[in-house]
PDB file of C-alpha atoms and ligand atoms in Angstrom:
ATOM      1  CA  MET K   1     131.220 152.699 137.579  1.00  0.00           C
ATOM      2  CA  LEU K   2     133.773 151.322 138.902  1.00  0.00           C
ATOM      3  CA  LYS K   3     136.482 149.111 136.709  1.00  0.00           C
ATOM      4  CA  ILE K   4     137.443 146.045 139.142  1.00  0.00           C
ATOM      5  CA  GLY K   5     140.099 143.566 138.308  1.00  0.00           C
ATOM      6  CA  LEU K   6     139.768 139.924 139.091  1.00  0.00           C
ATOM      7  CA  THR K   7     143.136 137.799 138.947  1.00  0.00           C
ATOM      8  CA  GLY K   8     145.025 134.941 140.591  1.00  0.00           C
ATOM      9  CA  GLY K   9     147.298 131.935 139.407  1.00  0.00           C
ATOM     10  CA  ILE K  10     146.407 129.205 137.231  1.00  0.00           C
ATOM     11  CA  GLY K  11     143.670 127.313 139.120  1.00  0.00           C
ATOM     12  CA  SER K  12     143.135 129.628 142.085  1.00  0.00           C
ATOM     13  CA  GLY K  13     139.380 129.819 141.297  1.00  0.00           C
ATOM     14  CA  LYS K  14     139.504 133.201 139.269  1.00  0.00           C
ATOM     15  CA  THR K  15     136.262 131.632 137.158  1.00  0.00           C
ATOM     16  CA  THR K  16     134.707 130.192 139.766  1.00  0.00           C
ATOM     17  CA  VAL K  17     134.601 133.354 141.903  1.00  0.00           C
ATOM     18  CA  ALA K  18     133.709 135.454 138.672  1.00  0.00           C
ATOM     19  CA  ARG K  19     130.790 133.212 138.550  1.00  0.00           C
ATOM     20  CA  ILE K  20     129.561 133.872 141.771  1.00  0.00           C
ATOM     21  CA  PHE K  21     129.890 137.830 140.965  1.00  0.00           C
ATOM     22  CA  GLU K  22     128.112 136.935 137.853  1.00  0.00           C
ATOM     23  CA  VAL K  23     125.039 135.603 140.079  1.00  0.00           C
ATOM     24  CA  LEU K  24     125.155 138.950 141.724  1.00  0.00           C
ATOM     25  CA  GLY K  25     124.417 140.502 138.745  1.00  0.00           C
ATOM     26  CA  ILE K  26     127.730 141.931 138.105  1.00  0.00           C
ATOM     27  CA  PRO K  27     128.860 141.569 134.488  1.00  0.00           C
ATOM     28  CA  VAL K  28     132.276 140.064 134.027  1.00  0.00           C
ATOM     29  CA  TYR K  29     134.625 140.298 131.158  1.00  0.00           C
ATOM     30  CA  TYR K  30     136.578 136.965 130.980  1.00  0.00           C
ATOM     31  CA  ALA K  31     140.247 138.270 129.205  1.00  0.00           C
ATOM     32  CA  ASP K  32     141.416 134.781 128.342  1.00  0.00           C
ATOM     33  CA  ASN K  33     138.006 133.833 126.450  1.00  0.00           C
ATOM     34  CA  ALA K  34     138.024 137.499 124.821  1.00  0.00           C
ATOM     35  CA  ALA K  35     141.786 136.722 123.782  1.00  0.00           C
ATOM     36  CA  LYS K  36     141.095 133.506 121.949  1.00  0.00           C
ATOM     37  CA  LYS K  37     137.900 135.119 120.230  1.00  0.00           C
ATOM     38  CA  LEU K  38     139.985 138.327 118.798  1.00  0.00           C
ATOM     39  CA  MET K  39     142.751 135.795 117.733  1.00  0.00           C
ATOM     40  CA  ASN K  40     140.351 134.037 115.950  1.00  0.00           C
ATOM     41  CA  GLU K  41     138.471 137.196 114.654  1.00  0.00           C
ATOM     42  CA  ASP K  42     140.700 140.035 114.375  1.00  0.00           C
ATOM     43  CA  GLU K  43     142.655 139.952 111.040  1.00  0.00           C
ATOM     44  CA  ASN K  44     145.556 142.281 112.365  1.00  0.00           C
ATOM     45  CA  LEU K  45     146.377 140.138 115.443  1.00  0.00           C
ATOM     46  CA  LYS K  46     145.957 137.034 113.466  1.00  0.00           C
ATOM     47  CA  GLN K  47     148.527 138.139 111.017  1.00  0.00           C
ATOM     48  CA  GLN K  48     150.792 138.938 113.720  1.00  0.00           C
ATOM     49  CA  VAL K  49     150.384 135.568 115.410  1.00  0.00           C
ATOM     50  CA  ILE K  50     151.336 134.124 111.952  1.00  0.00           C
ATOM     51  CA  LYS K  51     154.550 136.313 111.410  1.00  0.00           C
ATOM     52  CA  HIS K  52     155.942 135.449 114.953  1.00  0.00           C
ATOM     53  CA  PHE K  53     154.563 131.532 115.404  1.00  0.00           C
ATOM     54  CA  GLY K  54     154.067 130.363 111.758  1.00  0.00           C
ATOM     55  CA  THR K  55     151.215 129.213 109.810  1.00  0.00           C
ATOM     56  CA  GLU K  56     150.776 126.293 111.998  1.00  0.00           C
ATOM     57  CA  SER K  57     148.931 128.500 114.566  1.00  0.00           C
ATOM     58  CA  TYR K  58     146.075 128.166 112.638  1.00  0.00           C
ATOM     59  CA  ILE K  59     143.960 125.343 111.046  1.00  0.00           C
ATOM     60  CA  ASP K  60     141.162 126.293 108.201  1.00  0.00           C
ATOM     61  CA  GLY K  61     141.423 129.714 109.783  1.00  0.00           C
ATOM     62  CA  LYS K  62     140.857 128.441 113.453  1.00  0.00           C
ATOM     63  CA  LEU K  63     143.626 128.984 116.430  1.00  0.00           C
ATOM     64  CA  ASN K  64     145.394 126.233 116.730  1.00  0.00           C
ATOM     65  CA  THR K  65     145.341 126.640 120.717  1.00  0.00           C
ATOM     66  CA  SER K  66     147.265 123.574 121.800  1.00  0.00           C
ATOM     67  CA  PHE K  67     150.322 124.441 119.133  1.00  0.00           C
ATOM     68  CA  LEU K  68     150.382 127.740 120.563  1.00  0.00           C
ATOM     69  CA  ALA K  69     150.392 126.646 124.178  1.00  0.00           C
ATOM     70  CA  GLU K  70     153.555 124.163 123.660  1.00  0.00           C
ATOM     71  CA  VAL K  71     155.169 126.572 121.701  1.00  0.00           C
ATOM     72  CA  VAL K  72     154.409 129.555 124.106  1.00  0.00           C
ATOM     73  CA  PHE K  73     154.671 127.851 127.311  1.00  0.00           C
ATOM     74  CA  SER K  74     158.061 126.162 126.389  1.00  0.00           C
ATOM     75  CA  ASP K  75     160.175 129.274 126.146  1.00  0.00           C
ATOM     76  CA  PRO K  76     159.571 132.396 128.653  1.00  0.00           C
ATOM     77  CA  GLN K  77     160.918 134.834 125.662  1.00  0.00           C
ATOM     78  CA  LYS K  78     157.753 133.445 123.600  1.00  0.00           C
ATOM     79  CA  THR K  79     155.440 133.651 126.354  1.00  0.00           C
ATOM     80  CA  LEU K  80     156.644 137.647 126.608  1.00  0.00           C
ATOM     81  CA  LEU K  81     156.233 137.923 122.857  1.00  0.00           C
ATOM     82  CA  ILE K  82     152.539 136.405 122.720  1.00  0.00           C
ATOM     83  CA  ASN K  83     151.430 138.460 125.719  1.00  0.00           C
ATOM     84  CA  SER K  84     152.920 141.800 124.183  1.00  0.00           C
ATOM     85  CA  ILE K  85     150.529 140.781 121.050  1.00  0.00           C
ATOM     86  CA  ILE K  86     147.434 140.109 122.828  1.00  0.00           C
ATOM     87  CA  HIS K  87     147.670 142.539 125.808  1.00  0.00           C
ATOM     88  CA  PRO K  88     147.131 145.745 123.987  1.00  0.00           C
ATOM     89  CA  ALA K  89     144.183 144.201 121.969  1.00  0.00           C
ATOM     90  CA  THR K  90     142.356 142.762 124.996  1.00  0.00           C
ATOM     91  CA  LEU K  91     143.366 146.068 126.969  1.00  0.00           C
ATOM     92  CA  ALA K  92     141.446 147.929 123.981  1.00  0.00           C
ATOM     93  CA  ASP K  93     138.538 145.277 123.742  1.00  0.00           C
ATOM     94  CA  SER K  94     137.930 145.432 127.460  1.00  0.00           C
ATOM     95  CA  GLU K  95     138.079 149.103 127.932  1.00  0.00           C
ATOM     96  CA  LYS K  96     135.280 149.382 125.128  1.00  0.00           C
ATOM     97  CA  TRP K  97     133.389 146.603 127.067  1.00  0.00           C
ATOM     98  CA  PHE K  98     133.657 148.637 130.437  1.00  0.00           C
ATOM     99  CA  GLN K  99     132.124 151.925 128.452  1.00  0.00           C
ATOM    100  CA  LYS K 100     128.871 149.796 127.434  1.00  0.00           C
ATOM    101  CA  GLN K 101     127.986 148.622 131.113  1.00  0.00           C
ATOM    102  CA  PHE K 102     125.560 150.055 133.104  1.00  0.00           C
ATOM    103  CA  CYS K 103     125.651 148.829 136.738  1.00  0.00           C
ATOM    104  CA  PRO K 104     127.690 149.998 140.234  1.00  0.00           C
ATOM    105  CA  TYR K 105     130.801 148.183 138.890  1.00  0.00           C
ATOM    106  CA  ALA K 106     131.948 145.376 136.519  1.00  0.00           C
ATOM    107  CA  ILE K 107     134.433 143.019 136.691  1.00  0.00           C
ATOM    108  CA  LYS K 108     137.471 142.065 134.398  1.00  0.00           C
ATOM    109  CA  GLU K 109     138.927 138.726 135.216  1.00  0.00           C
ATOM    110  CA  ALA K 110     142.144 138.042 134.081  1.00  0.00           C
ATOM    111  CA  ALA K 111     145.013 135.723 135.148  1.00  0.00           C
ATOM    112  CA  LEU K 112     147.841 138.527 134.081  1.00  0.00           C
ATOM    113  CA  ILE K 113     146.917 141.941 135.581  1.00  0.00           C
ATOM    114  CA  PHE K 114     150.004 142.908 137.325  1.00  0.00           C
ATOM    115  CA  GLU K 115     152.403 141.367 134.869  1.00  0.00           C
ATOM    116  CA  ALA K 116     150.564 143.386 132.114  1.00  0.00           C
ATOM    117  CA  ASN K 117     150.754 146.720 134.126  1.00  0.00           C
ATOM    118  CA  ALA K 118     146.683 146.519 133.235  1.00  0.00           C
ATOM    119  CA  GLN K 119     145.781 147.634 137.045  1.00  0.00           C
ATOM    120  CA  LYS K 120     146.807 151.492 135.745  1.00  0.00           C
ATOM    121  CA  ASN K 121     143.266 151.195 133.936  1.00  0.00           C
ATOM    122  CA  LEU K 122     141.106 149.506 136.948  1.00  0.00           C
ATOM    123  CA  ASP K 123     139.972 151.403 139.930  1.00  0.00           C
ATOM    124  CA  LEU K 124     140.648 148.381 142.207  1.00  0.00           C
ATOM    125  CA  VAL K 125     141.800 144.749 142.209  1.00  0.00           C
ATOM    126  CA  ILE K 126     140.604 141.696 143.793  1.00  0.00           C
ATOM    127  CA  GLY K 127     143.182 138.719 144.013  1.00  0.00           C
ATOM    128  CA  VAL K 128     142.145 135.265 144.473  1.00  0.00           C
ATOM    129  CA  SER K 129     144.335 133.125 146.687  1.00  0.00           C
ATOM    130  CA  SER K 130     144.923 129.503 146.930  1.00  0.00           C
ATOM    131  CA  PRO K 131     147.688 127.325 148.188  1.00  0.00           C
ATOM    132  CA  LEU K 132     149.955 126.125 145.281  1.00  0.00           C
ATOM    133  CA  GLU K 133     149.590 122.130 145.865  1.00  0.00           C
ATOM    134  CA  VAL K 134     145.756 122.456 145.867  1.00  0.00           C
ATOM    135  CA  ARG K 135     146.159 124.602 142.511  1.00  0.00           C
ATOM    136  CA  ILE K 136     148.127 122.050 140.808  1.00  0.00           C
ATOM    137  CA  GLN K 137     146.077 119.348 141.705  1.00  0.00           C
ATOM    138  CA  ARG K 138     142.648 121.429 140.561  1.00  0.00           C
ATOM    139  CA  VAL K 139     144.375 121.892 137.163  1.00  0.00           C
ATOM    140  CA  ILE K 140     145.564 118.407 136.341  1.00  0.00           C
ATOM    141  CA  LYS K 141     141.955 117.323 137.254  1.00  0.00           C
ATOM    142  CA  ARG K 142     140.436 120.039 135.117  1.00  0.00           C
ATOM    143  CA  ASP K 143     142.688 120.072 132.073  1.00  0.00           C
ATOM    144  CA  SER K 144     143.714 116.256 132.322  1.00  0.00           C
ATOM    145  CA  LEU K 145     147.377 117.552 132.337  1.00  0.00           C
ATOM    146  CA  THR K 146     150.313 115.985 134.329  1.00  0.00           C
ATOM    147  CA  LYS K 147     151.939 117.835 136.926  1.00  0.00           C
ATOM    148  CA  GLU K 148     155.081 118.773 134.787  1.00  0.00           C
ATOM    149  CA  ALA K 149     152.850 120.711 132.605  1.00  0.00           C
ATOM    150  CA  VAL K 150     150.739 122.503 135.296  1.00  0.00           C
ATOM    151  CA  GLU K 151     154.041 123.518 136.728  1.00  0.00           C
ATOM    152  CA  LYS K 152     155.557 124.811 133.562  1.00  0.00           C
ATOM    153  CA  ARG K 153     152.593 126.792 132.901  1.00  0.00           C
ATOM    154  CA  MET K 154     152.706 128.338 136.661  1.00  0.00           C
ATOM    155  CA  GLN K 155     156.756 129.167 136.196  1.00  0.00           C
ATOM    156  CA  HIS K 156     155.549 132.285 133.524  1.00  0.00           C
ATOM    157  CA  GLN K 157     153.065 133.923 136.468  1.00  0.00           C
ATOM    158  CA  MET K 158     154.488 136.280 139.187  1.00  0.00           C
ATOM    159  CA  ASP K 159     154.831 134.698 142.282  1.00  0.00           C
ATOM    160  CA  GLU K 160     151.488 134.536 144.168  1.00  0.00           C
ATOM    161  CA  ARG K 161     152.478 136.321 147.253  1.00  0.00           C
ATOM    162  CA  LYS K 162     153.944 139.176 145.273  1.00  0.00           C
ATOM    163  CA  LYS K 163     150.663 139.418 143.260  1.00  0.00           C
ATOM    164  CA  MET K 164     148.359 139.286 146.465  1.00  0.00           C
ATOM    165  CA  GLU K 165     150.019 142.240 147.964  1.00  0.00           C
ATOM    166  CA  GLN K 166     149.073 144.471 145.389  1.00  0.00           C
ATOM    167  CA  CYS K 167     145.447 143.631 145.649  1.00  0.00           C
ATOM    168  CA  ASP K 168     142.811 145.871 147.429  1.00  0.00           C
ATOM    169  CA  PHE K 169     140.792 142.751 148.365  1.00  0.00           C
ATOM    170  CA  ILE K 170     141.777 138.874 148.934  1.00  0.00           C
ATOM    171  CA  ILE K 171     139.535 136.134 148.355  1.00  0.00           C
ATOM    172  CA  ASN K 172     140.963 132.914 149.999  1.00  0.00           C
ATOM    173  CA  ASN K 173     139.763 129.719 148.039  1.00  0.00           C
ATOM    174  CA  ASN K 174     141.592 126.917 149.999  1.00  0.00           C
ATOM    175  CA  ASP K 175     139.076 124.337 150.449  1.00  0.00           C
ATOM    176  CA  VAL K 176     138.362 125.796 153.866  1.00  0.00           C
ATOM    177  CA  GLU K 177     136.803 129.052 153.674  1.00  0.00           C
ATOM    178  CA  LEU K 178     133.571 129.568 151.782  1.00  0.00           C
ATOM    179  CA  LEU K 179     133.628 131.364 148.777  1.00  0.00           C
ATOM    180  CA  ILE K 180     129.974 132.576 148.599  1.00  0.00           C
ATOM    181  CA  PRO K 181     130.464 134.978 151.929  1.00  0.00           C
ATOM    182  CA  GLN K 182     133.727 136.433 151.245  1.00  0.00           C
ATOM    183  CA  VAL K 183     131.996 137.513 147.545  1.00  0.00           C
ATOM    184  CA  ILE K 184     129.158 138.857 149.367  1.00  0.00           C
ATOM    185  CA  SER K 185     131.044 140.937 151.688  1.00  0.00           C
ATOM    186  CA  ILE K 186     133.407 142.295 148.734  1.00  0.00           C
ATOM    187  CA  HIS K 187     130.083 143.095 146.864  1.00  0.00           C
ATOM    188  CA  GLU K 188     128.668 144.890 149.823  1.00  0.00           C
ATOM    189  CA  LYS K 189     131.904 146.900 150.346  1.00  0.00           C
ATOM    190  CA  LEU K 190     131.930 148.182 146.651  1.00  0.00           C
ATOM    191  CA  LEU K 191     128.241 149.145 146.735  1.00  0.00           C
ATOM    192  CA  GLN K 192     128.819 150.805 149.794  1.00  0.00           C
ATOM    193  CA  ASN K 193     131.402 152.785 148.746  1.00  0.00           C
ATOM    194  CA  ILE K 194     129.873 153.392 145.592  1.00  0.00           C
ATOM    195  CA  TYR K 195     127.022 155.016 147.306  1.00  0.00           C
ATOM    196  CA  ARG K 196     128.963 156.982 149.410  1.00  0.00           C
ATOM    197  CA  LEU K 197     130.808 158.505 146.307  1.00  0.00           C
ATOM    198  CA  HIS K 198     127.289 159.642 145.060  1.00  0.00           C
ATOM    199  CA  LEU K 199     126.115 161.192 148.105  1.00  0.00           C
TER     200      LEU K 199
HETATM  201  P1  ATP Z 201     142.707 129.325 135.454  1.00  0.00           P
HETATM  202  O1  ATP Z 201     143.973 130.627 135.266  1.00  0.00           O
HETATM  203  O2  ATP Z 201     143.553 128.234 134.859  1.00  0.00           O
HETATM  204  O3  ATP Z 201     141.654 129.608 133.969  1.00  0.00           O
HETATM  205  P2  ATP Z 201     141.091 129.710 137.089  1.00  0.00           P
HETATM  206  O4  ATP Z 201     141.932 130.708 138.398  1.00  0.00           O
HETATM  207  O5  ATP Z 201     140.087 130.506 136.403  1.00  0.00           O
HETATM  208  O6  ATP Z 201     142.153 128.974 136.419  1.00  0.00           O
HETATM  209  P3  ATP Z 201     138.828 127.743 137.924  1.00  0.00           P
HETATM  210  O7  ATP Z 201     138.872 127.444 136.680  1.00  0.00           O
HETATM  211  O8  ATP Z 201     137.908 128.605 138.621  1.00  0.00           O
HETATM  212  O9  ATP Z 201     140.142 128.423 138.389  1.00  0.00           O
HETATM  213  O10 ATP Z 201     138.854 126.540 139.087  1.00  0.00           O
HETATM  214  C1  ATP Z 201     140.223 125.447 138.716  1.00  0.00           C
HETATM  215  C2  ATP Z 201     139.455 124.229 138.914  1.00  0.00           C
HETATM  216  O11 ATP Z 201     139.254 124.120 140.333  1.00  0.00           O
HETATM  217  C3  ATP Z 201     138.117 123.830 138.481  1.00  0.00           C
HETATM  218  O12 ATP Z 201     137.572 122.968 137.842  1.00  0.00           O
HETATM  219  C4  ATP Z 201     137.112 124.520 139.600  1.00  0.00           C
HETATM  220  O13 ATP Z 201     135.706 123.811 139.392  1.00  0.00           O
HETATM  221  C5  ATP Z 201     137.837 124.049 140.612  1.00  0.00           C
HETATM  222  N1  ATP Z 201     137.624 124.585 141.898  1.00  0.00           N
HETATM  223  C6  ATP Z 201     138.160 126.093 142.188  1.00  0.00           C
HETATM  224  N2  ATP Z 201     137.773 126.549 143.160  1.00  0.00           N
HETATM  225  C7  ATP Z 201     137.174 125.595 143.702  1.00  0.00           C
HETATM  226  C8  ATP Z 201     136.515 125.245 145.138  1.00  0.00           C
HETATM  227  N3  ATP Z 201     136.389 125.939 146.233  1.00  0.00           N
HETATM  228  N4  ATP Z 201     136.053 123.935 145.193  1.00  0.00           N
HETATM  229  C9  ATP Z 201     136.003 122.966 144.356  1.00  0.00           C
HETATM  230  N5  ATP Z 201     136.410 123.461 143.456  1.00  0.00           N
HETATM  231  C10 ATP Z 201     136.850 124.362 143.007  1.00  0.00           C
END
């Protein structure tokens, strides 16, 4: 089974694209959701978060996401620190998840793949590309954030062009090109390659 990464900047449409792959029967690991689950359930991870970010990181044992987002996104060093705590845990968790999938390929959706050097554990990476202004407007609408808050979050991510250069497939989610045909085309290519590999 091929392990496929799916990445893109904030608001590029990774989750939207991942849902289309799910409709085609492809299992998807959502790294962001998995990280939150692990931070709520994994005692070792919880202790590390508390040690570095304080007891306010949890309220009644539940992750205080708004507090952590505020702390983490205001300081690049803290972004690096939280990522260095979370990435090894989600990497191990996603590897376990991949091993349980029985299908031609499975997808790991994550905002940070190249930033975390996670591509070395993946066979191919699909990038979702979207113009900056479209991404900003989508996130303002989805998360009721100000433009400044969205831009602050985006500052911590790798430049979109550099990210897309490293991807094996690119899906353009620019409000002009249709998403579904692009996903189906990649799905077919992946299936054909897999069949070729198994002939
Ligand atoms: P994040 O990294 O912030 O989680 P994401 O890359 O997963 O974002 P989505 O959540 O898929 O992005 O998309 C951001 C918002 O834009 C969502 O509200 C989604 O419904 C909307 N959106 C994405 N693509 C399209 C599209 N082609 N047409 C209309 N709305 C879209």
